[in-house]
Coordinates of C-alpha atoms in Angstrom, one line a residue:
Chain A
M1 CA 0.0 0.0 0.0
S2 CA 2.8 2.4 0.9
A3 CA 4.6 1.6 -2.3
L4 CA 1.6 2.5 -4.3
T5 CA 1.3 5.8 -2.5
E6 CA 4.9 6.6 -3.1
A7 CA 4.4 5.8 -6.8
Q8 CA 1.5 8.2 -7.0
I9 CA 3.5 10.9 -5.4
D10 CA 6.4 10.4 -7.8
V11 CA 4.0 10.7 -10.7
S12 CA 2.2 13.7 -9.4
T13 CA 5.3 15.8 -8.7
P14 CA 6.2 16.7 -12.3
R15 CA 2.6 16.9 -13.3
R16 CA 1.9 19.3 -10.5
R17 CA 4.5 21.7 -11.8
T18 CA 3.0 21.9 -15.3
R19 CA -0.4 22.3 -13.7
S20 CA 0.7 25.2 -11.6
I21 CA 2.0 26.9 -14.7
T22 CA -1.5 26.6 -16.4
L23 CA -3.0 27.9 -13.2
R24 CA -0.7 30.9 -13.3
I25 CA -1.4 31.6 -17.0
G26 CA -5.1 31.3 -16.2
A27 CA -4.8 33.7 -13.3
V28 CA -3.0 36.3 -15.4
L29 CA -5.6 36.0 -18.3
V30 CA -8.6 36.3 -15.9
G31 CA -6.8 38.9 -13.8
I32 CA -6.5 41.2 -16.8
I33 CA -10.2 41.0 -17.5
V34 CA -11.1 41.4 -13.8
I35 CA -8.9 44.5 -13.6
L36 CA -10.5 46.0 -16.7
A37 CA -13.9 45.3 -15.2
I38 CA -13.0 46.9 -11.8
V39 CA -11.4 49.9 -13.4
S40 CA -14.5 50.4 -15.6
L41 CA -16.6 50.9 -12.5
F42 CA -14.6 54.1 -11.7
W43 CA -13.2 55.3 -14.9
V44 CA -13.5 54.6 -18.6
P45 CA -11.7 56.5 -21.4
F46 CA -14.9 57.9 -22.9
D47 CA -18.6 58.0 -22.0
P48 CA -20.0 54.8 -23.6
A49 CA -22.7 56.9 -25.3
D50 CA -20.2 59.5 -26.6
T51 CA -20.4 59.4 -30.3
S52 CA -18.0 62.3 -30.9
G53 CA -15.3 60.1 -32.5
G54 CA -15.0 59.5 -36.2
R55 CA -16.8 56.4 -37.5
L56 CA -14.8 53.2 -37.6
E57 CA -11.5 54.8 -36.7
G58 CA -8.5 52.4 -36.4
P59 CA -6.5 52.2 -33.1
G60 CA -4.8 55.4 -32.2
S61 CA -3.6 57.6 -29.4
E62 CA -7.0 59.1 -28.7
H63 CA -9.2 56.0 -29.2
W64 CA -6.8 53.1 -28.2
L65 CA -8.8 50.4 -30.0
G66 CA -10.5 52.7 -32.4
T67 CA -14.2 53.4 -32.7
D68 CA -17.4 51.6 -33.8
K69 CA -19.7 52.6 -36.7
L70 CA -21.4 55.1 -34.5
G71 CA -18.1 56.7 -33.4
R72 CA -18.2 55.2 -29.9
D73 CA -14.9 54.3 -28.2
L74 CA -14.2 50.6 -28.5
A75 CA -11.8 50.3 -25.5
T76 CA -14.6 51.8 -23.3
Q77 CA -17.1 49.2 -24.5
I78 CA -14.6 46.3 -24.0
M79 CA -14.1 47.4 -20.4
I80 CA -17.8 47.6 -19.7
G81 CA -18.2 44.3 -21.6
A82 CA -15.7 42.7 -19.2
R83 CA -17.9 43.8 -16.3
I84 CA -21.0 42.3 -17.9
A85 CA -19.2 39.1 -18.8
L86 CA -17.9 38.6 -15.2
T87 CA -21.4 39.4 -13.8
V88 CA -23.0 36.9 -16.1
G89 CA -20.4 34.2 -15.4
L90 CA -20.5 34.6 -11.6
G91 CA -24.3 34.9 -11.5
A92 CA -25.0 32.0 -13.8
V93 CA -22.5 29.8 -12.0
A94 CA -23.9 30.7 -8.6
I95 CA -27.5 29.8 -9.7
S96 CA -26.4 26.6 -11.4
A97 CA -24.3 25.6 -8.4
V98 CA -27.0 26.1 -5.8
L99 CA -29.8 24.5 -8.0
G100 CA -27.6 21.8 -9.5
I101 CA -25.9 20.6 -6.4
A102 CA -29.2 20.6 -4.4
I103 CA -31.1 18.6 -7.1
G104 CA -28.1 16.3 -7.7
L105 CA -27.8 15.5 -4.0
V106 CA -31.5 14.9 -3.6
A107 CA -31.4 12.5 -6.6
A108 CA -28.4 10.7 -5.2
F109 CA -29.9 10.1 -1.8
A110 CA -33.5 9.5 -2.9
V111 CA -35.2 6.2 -3.2
S112 CA -35.0 4.8 -6.7
W113 CA -38.2 6.0 -8.3
V114 CA -37.6 9.6 -7.2
D115 CA -34.0 9.3 -8.5
D116 CA -35.3 7.9 -11.8
T117 CA -37.8 10.7 -12.1
I118 CA -35.3 13.5 -11.4
S119 CA -32.8 11.9 -13.7
A120 CA -35.2 11.6 -16.6
G121 CA -36.2 15.2 -16.1
L122 CA -32.5 16.3 -16.1
D123 CA -31.9 14.2 -19.3
I124 CA -34.8 16.0 -21.0
L125 CA -33.4 19.4 -19.9
I126 CA -29.9 18.5 -21.1
A127 CA -31.1 17.2 -24.4
F128 CA -32.7 20.6 -24.9
P129 CA -30.0 22.9 -26.3
T130 CA -28.8 25.3 -23.6
L131 CA -29.1 28.3 -25.9
L132 CA -32.6 27.3 -27.0
L133 CA -33.7 26.9 -23.5
A134 CA -32.2 30.3 -22.5
M135 CA -33.9 31.9 -25.5
L136 CA -37.2 30.5 -24.4
I137 CA -36.8 31.9 -20.9
V138 CA -35.5 35.3 -22.2
A139 CA -38.5 35.4 -24.6
A140 CA -40.9 34.8 -21.7
Q141 CA -39.1 37.3 -19.4
G142 CA -38.0 40.0 -21.8
A143 CA -34.4 40.6 -22.7
S144 CA -32.4 42.0 -19.8
L145 CA -29.1 41.2 -18.1
G146 CA -31.0 39.6 -15.2
S147 CA -33.1 37.3 -17.3
A148 CA -30.0 36.3 -19.3
I149 CA -28.2 35.3 -16.1
L150 CA -31.2 33.5 -14.8
S151 CA -31.9 31.5 -18.0
I152 CA -28.3 30.5 -18.5
G153 CA -28.0 29.5 -14.8
I154 CA -31.1 27.4 -15.0
A155 CA -30.1 25.7 -18.2
M156 CA -26.6 24.9 -16.9
S157 CA -27.9 23.6 -13.5
A158 CA -29.3 20.5 -15.2
I159 CA -25.7 19.5 -16.2
V160 CA -24.3 20.3 -12.8
A161 CA -27.1 18.3 -11.2
R162 CA -26.4 15.2 -13.3
L163 CA -22.7 15.4 -12.5
T164 CA -23.4 15.9 -8.8
R165 CA -25.7 13.0 -8.7
V166 CA -23.2 10.6 -10.3
V167 CA -20.3 11.7 -8.2
A168 CA -22.3 11.8 -5.0
K169 CA -23.5 8.2 -5.7
R170 CA -20.0 7.1 -6.2
V171 CA -19.0 8.8 -2.9
L172 CA -22.0 7.2 -1.1
A173 CA -20.9 3.8 -2.2
Q174 CA -17.5 4.3 -0.5
Q175 CA -16.7 2.5 2.7
Y176 CA -15.9 5.6 4.6
I177 CA -19.5 6.6 4.3
T178 CA -20.5 3.2 5.9
A179 CA -17.8 3.7 8.5
A180 CA -19.1 7.2 9.3
R181 CA -22.6 5.8 9.6
T182 CA -21.5 3.0 11.9
S183 CA -20.2 5.6 14.2
G184 CA -23.6 7.2 14.3
T185 CA -23.3 10.1 11.9
S186 CA -26.7 11.4 10.7
W187 CA -27.5 11.7 7.0
W188 CA -27.1 15.5 7.2
G189 CA -23.7 15.0 8.8
I190 CA -22.7 12.6 6.0
V191 CA -23.7 15.2 3.3
W192 CA -22.1 18.1 5.0
R193 CA -18.8 16.5 6.2
H194 CA -18.2 13.7 3.7
V195 CA -20.2 14.0 0.5
L196 CA -19.8 17.7 -0.2
P197 CA -16.0 17.9 0.3
N198 CA -15.6 14.7 -1.7
I199 CA -17.7 15.8 -4.7
W200 CA -16.2 19.3 -4.6
P201 CA -13.0 18.6 -6.5
T202 CA -15.0 17.3 -9.5
V203 CA -18.0 19.7 -9.2
S204 CA -15.9 22.8 -8.7
V205 CA -13.9 22.1 -11.9
S206 CA -17.2 21.6 -13.7
L207 CA -18.5 24.9 -12.3
A208 CA -15.4 26.7 -13.4
L209 CA -15.8 25.3 -16.9
H210 CA -19.4 26.4 -16.8
F211 CA -18.3 29.9 -16.0
G212 CA -16.6 30.0 -19.4
L213 CA -19.7 28.5 -21.0
A214 CA -22.0 31.0 -19.4
V215 CA -19.9 33.9 -20.7
L216 CA -20.0 32.3 -24.2
A217 CA -23.8 31.7 -23.9
E218 CA -24.4 35.3 -22.9
S219 CA -22.3 36.5 -25.8
S220 CA -24.4 34.2 -28.1
L221 CA -27.6 35.6 -26.6
S222 CA -26.4 39.1 -27.1
Y223 CA -25.3 38.4 -30.6
L224 CA -28.8 37.2 -31.3
G225 CA -30.1 40.4 -29.7
L226 CA -31.5 38.5 -26.6
G227 CA -28.9 39.5 -24.1
A228 CA -28.4 42.6 -22.2
P229 CA -30.0 45.4 -24.3
P230 CA -28.0 48.6 -25.3
P231 CA -26.4 50.6 -23.9
N232 CA -24.9 47.5 -22.1
A233 CA -21.9 46.8 -24.2
S234 CA -21.8 43.0 -24.0
W235 CA -19.0 41.5 -26.0
G236 CA -21.4 39.4 -28.0
R237 CA -23.3 42.5 -29.1
L238 CA -20.0 44.2 -30.0
L239 CA -19.2 41.2 -32.2
Q240 CA -22.6 41.3 -33.8
E241 CA -22.3 45.1 -34.5
A242 CA -18.8 44.6 -36.0
Q243 CA -20.0 41.8 -38.2
G244 CA -20.8 44.0 -41.2
T245 CA -17.6 45.9 -41.0
V246 CA -15.2 43.1 -40.2
L247 CA -13.1 43.6 -43.4
T248 CA -12.9 47.4 -43.2
A249 CA -12.4 47.6 -39.4
P250 CA -11.2 44.2 -38.1
V251 CA -10.3 45.5 -34.7
G252 CA -14.0 46.0 -33.9
A253 CA -14.5 42.2 -34.1
L254 CA -11.0 41.1 -33.0
A255 CA -11.0 43.0 -29.7
P256 CA -14.2 41.5 -28.2
G257 CA -13.2 38.2 -29.7
I258 CA -9.8 38.2 -28.0
A259 CA -11.3 39.4 -24.7
L260 CA -13.8 36.5 -24.8
V261 CA -11.1 33.9 -25.6
M262 CA -8.8 35.3 -22.9
L263 CA -11.5 35.0 -20.2
V264 CA -12.9 31.6 -21.2
L265 CA -9.4 30.1 -21.7
G266 CA -8.1 31.7 -18.5
V267 CA -11.1 30.3 -16.5
N268 CA -10.5 26.8 -18.0
F269 CA -6.9 26.9 -17.0
I270 CA -7.9 27.9 -13.5
A271 CA -10.4 25.1 -13.4
D272 CA -7.6 22.7 -14.1
G273 CA -5.5 24.1 -11.3
L274 CA -8.4 24.2 -8.9
R275 CA -8.8 20.4 -8.9
D276 CA -5.4 20.0 -7.5
I277 CA -6.0 22.5 -4.7
A278 CA -9.3 20.9 -3.7
D279 CA -7.9 17.4 -3.6
P280 CA -5.1 16.9 -1.1
T281 CA -4.3 13.4 -2.4
R282 CA -3.0 15.2 -5.5
R283 CA -0.9 17.5 -3.5
R284 CA 2.8 16.8 -2.8
S285 CA 3.2 14.9 0.4
R286 CA 4.9 16.7 3.2
Chain B
M1 CA -24.7 -14.6 31.6
S2 CA -26.6 -11.3 31.9
T3 CA -28.6 -9.8 29.1
P4 CA -26.6 -10.0 25.9
I5 CA -25.5 -6.8 24.2
L6 CA -26.1 -8.4 20.8
D7 CA -28.8 -11.1 20.4
I8 CA -29.4 -12.3 16.9
E9 CA -32.3 -14.7 16.5
A10 CA -33.0 -16.5 13.2
L11 CA -31.6 -13.7 11.1
T12 CA -32.2 -14.2 7.4
V13 CA -31.0 -11.7 4.7
T14 CA -32.5 -12.0 1.3
A15 CA -31.3 -10.2 -1.9
D16 CA -33.5 -8.7 -4.6
D17 CA -33.3 -11.8 -6.7
G18 CA -34.4 -14.1 -3.8
R19 CA -30.9 -15.4 -3.0
R20 CA -30.5 -16.0 0.7
L21 CA -27.2 -14.4 1.8
L22 CA -27.7 -15.3 5.5
D23 CA -29.9 -18.1 6.5
R24 CA -31.4 -18.2 10.1
I25 CA -28.3 -17.0 11.9
T26 CA -28.5 -17.2 15.7
L27 CA -25.8 -15.6 17.8
A28 CA -25.5 -13.9 21.1
V29 CA -22.7 -11.8 22.5
G30 CA -22.8 -11.0 26.2
P31 CA -21.1 -8.1 27.9
G32 CA -17.3 -8.4 27.7
E33 CA -17.6 -11.6 25.8
R34 CA -15.4 -12.2 22.7
V35 CA -16.9 -14.1 19.8
G36 CA -15.2 -15.0 16.6
M37 CA -16.9 -15.4 13.3
I38 CA -15.0 -17.3 10.7
G39 CA -15.8 -18.3 7.1
E40 CA -14.5 -17.9 3.6
S41 CA -15.1 -15.0 1.2
G42 CA -18.8 -14.5 0.5
S43 CA -20.0 -16.6 3.4
G44 CA -21.9 -13.7 4.8
K45 CA -19.6 -12.5 7.6
S46 CA -19.5 -8.9 6.6
M47 CA -23.2 -9.0 5.8
T48 CA -23.8 -10.0 9.4
A49 CA -21.9 -7.0 10.6
L50 CA -23.8 -4.6 8.4
A51 CA -27.1 -6.2 9.4
V52 CA -26.3 -5.6 13.0
M53 CA -25.6 -1.9 12.4
G54 CA -28.8 -1.6 10.3
L55 CA -26.7 -0.8 7.3
L56 CA -27.6 -3.4 4.8
P57 CA -27.1 -2.3 1.2
P58 CA -30.2 -1.2 -0.8
G59 CA -32.1 -4.2 -2.1
M60 CA -31.4 -6.5 0.8
T61 CA -34.0 -7.3 3.3
A62 CA -33.5 -8.7 6.8
T63 CA -36.0 -10.9 8.7
G64 CA -35.7 -12.4 12.1
S65 CA -34.5 -10.4 15.1
I66 CA -31.4 -8.5 16.0
L67 CA -31.5 -7.0 19.5
L68 CA -28.6 -4.5 19.8
G69 CA -28.4 -3.2 23.4
G70 CA -32.0 -4.3 23.8
T71 CA -33.3 -2.4 20.7
Q72 CA -34.7 -4.1 17.7
V73 CA -32.6 -3.3 14.6
V74 CA -34.5 -5.2 12.0
A75 CA -37.0 -2.8 10.3
A76 CA -36.1 0.0 12.7
A77 CA -36.4 3.6 11.7
E78 CA -33.1 5.3 10.6
R79 CA -33.6 7.9 13.4
D80 CA -33.5 5.2 16.1
L81 CA -30.5 3.5 14.6
V82 CA -28.4 6.6 14.4
S83 CA -28.5 6.8 18.2
L84 CA -27.4 3.2 18.6
R85 CA -24.5 3.3 16.2
G86 CA -21.2 4.2 17.7
R87 CA -22.7 4.3 21.2
V88 CA -23.8 0.7 21.6
A89 CA -21.7 -0.9 18.8
S90 CA -19.2 0.3 16.3
V91 CA -17.2 -1.3 13.5
V92 CA -13.5 -1.5 12.5
F93 CA -13.3 -2.3 8.8
Q94 CA -10.9 -4.4 6.8
E95 CA -9.3 -1.7 4.6
P96 CA -8.6 1.5 6.6
L97 CA -7.6 3.4 3.4
T98 CA -11.2 3.1 2.1
A99 CA -12.8 3.3 5.5
L100 CA -11.3 6.8 6.1
D101 CA -12.4 9.9 4.3
P102 CA -9.5 10.7 1.9
L103 CA -10.1 14.4 2.0
M104 CA -10.2 14.9 5.8
R105 CA -7.3 15.2 8.2
L106 CA -7.2 12.2 10.5
G107 CA -7.5 14.3 13.6
H108 CA -10.6 15.9 12.2
Q109 CA -12.2 12.5 11.4
L110 CA -11.5 11.3 15.0
A111 CA -12.9 14.6 16.4
I112 CA -16.3 14.1 14.7
P113 CA -17.5 11.1 16.9
L114 CA -15.8 12.5 19.9
R115 CA -17.6 15.8 19.6
R116 CA -20.9 14.2 19.1
H117 CA -20.8 11.6 21.8
Q118 CA -18.8 13.4 24.5
N119 CA -20.0 16.9 23.6
L120 CA -16.5 18.3 23.6
R121 CA -15.4 21.6 22.0
G122 CA -12.3 23.6 21.4
S123 CA -9.1 22.7 23.2
A124 CA -10.8 19.9 25.2
L125 CA -11.7 18.3 21.9
T126 CA -8.1 18.6 20.6
E127 CA -6.9 17.1 23.8
A128 CA -9.4 14.2 23.5
V129 CA -8.2 13.6 19.9
L130 CA -4.6 13.4 20.9
R131 CA -5.5 11.2 23.9
G132 CA -7.5 8.9 21.6
L133 CA -4.5 8.6 19.3
R134 CA -2.1 7.8 22.1
E135 CA -4.5 5.2 23.4
V136 CA -4.1 3.2 20.1
Q137 CA -0.3 3.5 20.6
I138 CA 0.4 6.1 18.0
S139 CA 3.7 7.6 19.1
D140 CA 3.5 11.0 17.3
P141 CA -0.2 11.9 17.6
D142 CA 0.4 15.5 16.6
R143 CA 1.8 14.6 13.2
I144 CA -0.8 11.9 12.6
A145 CA -3.7 14.2 13.6
R146 CA -2.6 16.7 10.9
A147 CA -2.0 14.0 8.2
Y148 CA -4.4 12.9 5.5
P149 CA -5.1 9.1 5.3
H150 CA -2.8 8.6 2.3
E151 CA 0.1 10.2 4.1
V152 CA 0.4 7.5 6.8
S153 CA 1.2 3.8 6.9
G154 CA -1.5 1.1 6.7
G155 CA -0.9 0.1 10.4
Q156 CA -1.3 3.7 11.5
R157 CA -4.4 4.1 9.5
Q158 CA -6.0 1.1 11.1
R159 CA -5.0 2.4 14.5
V160 CA -6.8 5.7 13.7
A161 CA -9.8 3.7 12.5
I162 CA -9.8 1.8 15.8
A163 CA -9.5 5.0 17.7
M164 CA -12.6 6.3 15.8
A165 CA -14.5 3.1 16.6
L166 CA -13.7 3.5 20.3
A167 CA -14.4 7.2 20.4
C168 CA -18.0 6.7 21.5
A169 CA -17.1 4.1 24.0
P170 CA -19.2 1.3 22.5
E171 CA -20.2 -1.7 24.5
L172 CA -19.6 -3.9 21.5
L173 CA -16.8 -3.7 19.0
I174 CA -17.3 -5.4 15.6
A175 CA -14.0 -6.0 14.0
D176 CA -14.5 -7.0 10.3
E177 CA -11.2 -8.5 9.1
P178 CA -9.3 -5.7 10.8
T179 CA -5.9 -7.1 10.2
T180 CA -6.3 -8.7 6.8
A181 CA -5.1 -5.8 4.8
L182 CA -2.0 -5.3 6.9
D183 CA 1.5 -6.8 6.8
V184 CA 2.0 -9.8 9.0
T185 CA 4.2 -8.0 11.5
V186 CA 1.8 -5.1 11.7
Q187 CA -1.1 -7.5 11.9
S188 CA 0.2 -9.0 15.2
E189 CA 0.7 -5.6 16.7
V190 CA -2.8 -4.5 15.8
L191 CA -4.2 -7.7 17.1
A192 CA -2.4 -7.2 20.4
L193 CA -3.6 -3.7 20.5
L194 CA -7.3 -4.7 20.0
D195 CA -6.8 -7.4 22.6
T196 CA -5.6 -4.9 25.2
L197 CA -8.2 -2.3 24.4
V198 CA -11.1 -4.7 24.6
S199 CA -10.0 -6.1 27.9
D200 CA -9.2 -2.7 29.4
R201 CA -12.6 -1.3 28.5
G202 CA -14.5 -4.5 29.2
M203 CA -16.0 -4.3 25.7
A204 CA -17.6 -7.2 24.0
L205 CA -16.0 -8.2 20.7
L206 CA -17.3 -9.7 17.6
F207 CA -14.3 -10.6 15.5
I208 CA -14.8 -11.5 11.9
S209 CA -12.1 -13.2 9.9
H210 CA -11.3 -15.9 7.3
D211 CA -8.2 -16.7 9.3
L212 CA -8.6 -19.3 12.0
A213 CA -5.2 -18.4 13.5
V214 CA -6.1 -14.8 13.9
V215 CA -9.5 -15.6 15.4
S216 CA -8.0 -18.0 17.8
A217 CA -5.6 -15.3 19.1
V218 CA -8.4 -13.0 20.3
T219 CA -11.6 -14.9 20.9
E220 CA -13.1 -17.5 23.2
R221 CA -16.0 -18.8 21.2
V222 CA -16.3 -19.3 17.5
L223 CA -19.0 -19.4 14.9
V224 CA -18.2 -21.0 11.6
L225 CA -20.2 -19.6 8.7
R226 CA -20.5 -21.2 5.3
S227 CA -22.7 -19.9 2.5
G228 CA -24.8 -17.9 5.0
V229 CA -25.4 -20.8 7.3
V230 CA -23.8 -21.3 10.7
V231 CA -22.3 -24.8 10.4
E232 CA -20.7 -24.8 13.8
A233 CA -20.8 -22.8 17.0
A234 CA -18.6 -23.8 19.9
P235 CA -15.9 -22.7 22.3
L236 CA -12.6 -22.3 20.5
T237 CA -10.9 -25.2 22.2
D238 CA -13.7 -27.6 21.2
I239 CA -13.5 -26.4 17.6
L240 CA -9.7 -26.9 17.5
R241 CA -9.9 -30.3 19.2
T242 CA -13.0 -31.9 17.8
P243 CA -14.5 -30.1 14.9
D244 CA -17.9 -31.4 14.1
D245 CA -18.5 -30.1 10.7
P246 CA -16.4 -31.3 7.8
Y247 CA -15.8 -27.7 6.7
T248 CA -14.5 -26.8 10.1
A249 CA -12.3 -29.8 10.2
E250 CA -10.8 -28.7 6.9
L251 CA -10.2 -25.2 8.2
V252 CA -8.5 -26.6 11.3
A253 CA -6.5 -29.1 9.4
S254 CA -5.2 -26.5 6.9
A255 CA -4.3 -24.1 9.7
R256 CA -2.4 -26.9 11.5
A257 CA -0.6 -28.0 8.4
L258 CA 0.6 -24.5 7.8
D259 CA 1.6 -24.2 11.4
A260 CA 3.6 -27.4 11.2
V261 CA 5.4 -26.2 8.1
L262 CA 6.2 -22.8 9.7
D263 CA 7.3 -24.5 12.9
S264 CA 9.7 -26.9 11.1
V265 CA 11.1 -24.2 8.9
A266 CA 11.3 -21.2 11.2
R267 CA 11.0 -22.3 14.8
P268 CA 13.9 -20.2 16.1
T269 CA 12.6 -16.9 14.6
A270 CA 8.9 -16.6 15.1
P271 CA 7.2 -19.1 17.4
G272 CA 3.6 -18.5 18.3
Q273 CA 3.0 -15.8 15.7
P274 CA -0.4 -15.8 14.1
A275 CA 0.1 -17.6 10.8
Q276 CA -1.4 -16.4 7.6
T277 CA -3.2 -19.2 6.0
T278 CA -4.9 -17.7 3.0
P279 CA -4.2 -15.0 0.5
E280 CA -5.8 -11.6 1.2
E281 CA -8.7 -11.5 -1.1
D282 CA -11.7 -11.3 1.1
S283 CA -14.0 -8.6 0.0
P284 CA -15.9 -6.5 2.5

């Protein structure tokens, strides 16, 4: 047994180093976006509604990233877009985490017919394309940032719930759960002390990945005109507005595109690193 | 004998598909008594332990009667069972690596039952954790308390598991193959430790094993289980001298044969050490 453990440690040491590099890159990428978003709360280069600039200007000293077809400053809109992207990501992930983990745990603990019913419901929700579901909810609620967050969060919670259910079932089958029960731990204690910490490494990675997906989903909704309405400068709407002029003023599409990639990629890198932090068996032994 | 702590009467456990995993098991363990349960893999030993704790896997149904500390376990409500578990009886499992939560420091795991049953908080709780670890002869309790299960040796893990089982001061300790997953040298240490702890606390012991030598080292009375049926139940000396059932005779003979070989080969080095008779393949 100890030989096996040592072998695992030997393997994990070089892997951990590469992982911590991805974690660092991820932190830098996301950090840039977060700083842009925070700065935008206090200061932006121009008023977002200021159309005094020339139309479709290229990058320059006055307008760093140029202007859009109405003469608005692009850098300003990217910064405000960062704020919207982060709000959507955090909000949707929070909703899907609370809903998804709760539903998944109920399914994992429930008697089989309840579990089957919940699972079938989740399968139907998942089979429904996320974006289509989000469009339905937005259509019913009216396009706003809040309804975009809510609809994306609800759509994603089905996937989180299914993952939670599977992982929690696997944890519940472990002997340490039986051992905890033989010592008189109640079901609530089992969930709180053993199941949640043990599903967290897997679920948290999934949640981090869903952060990226939520940002993309909001951009898609905005691109379709169903996201945050103007003057909210969502990256998806910037992309959509720049679509017609992508050959004459490529920065208008490139800038929000790159920002989007930076955030989603950065979050995915962090997700990878998170798993190692949440799971002490993957950490280097002291 | 006063009222038994554990009184099993015609316990039958049936699976979904109608197979009988245990067939009319009858067994009583009195206060301070030590009973061994021996049988090969799949004979229903671990199932008995789980049935006693009211922890049968889903799809298994128990009939008959299990009185644990005077409370009926068969068909009891989960709420009533929770108060029995740990306080009246607790279990030490075969493989401590899987019986301990991999993501929780050992000290924290031990603290959970201590806090619940003895209502300790803060520094008194920390003290109790360290005391519990010292009691199972862990020499550096501070380090072990901070370690995760994968960071300590198998023997130390099993000691922690024993400390957890003892944390609620149960009247009955069920040891389900507690030494099978350990090295032979560690095995004898853990056996000796269990032996001491059980006598010091006056606990009753139900010791489950496939290994006659190990069972004979710690118990007075033995049940032989085969395919869910008790084929023989008698004091240890009777079983060793005059086994009634052919299966028991076979067990005794093979244990003796191995003993003889060991004695002839290695008499000077390790006399009287519990011999390992079968490969470690028993599943929980």
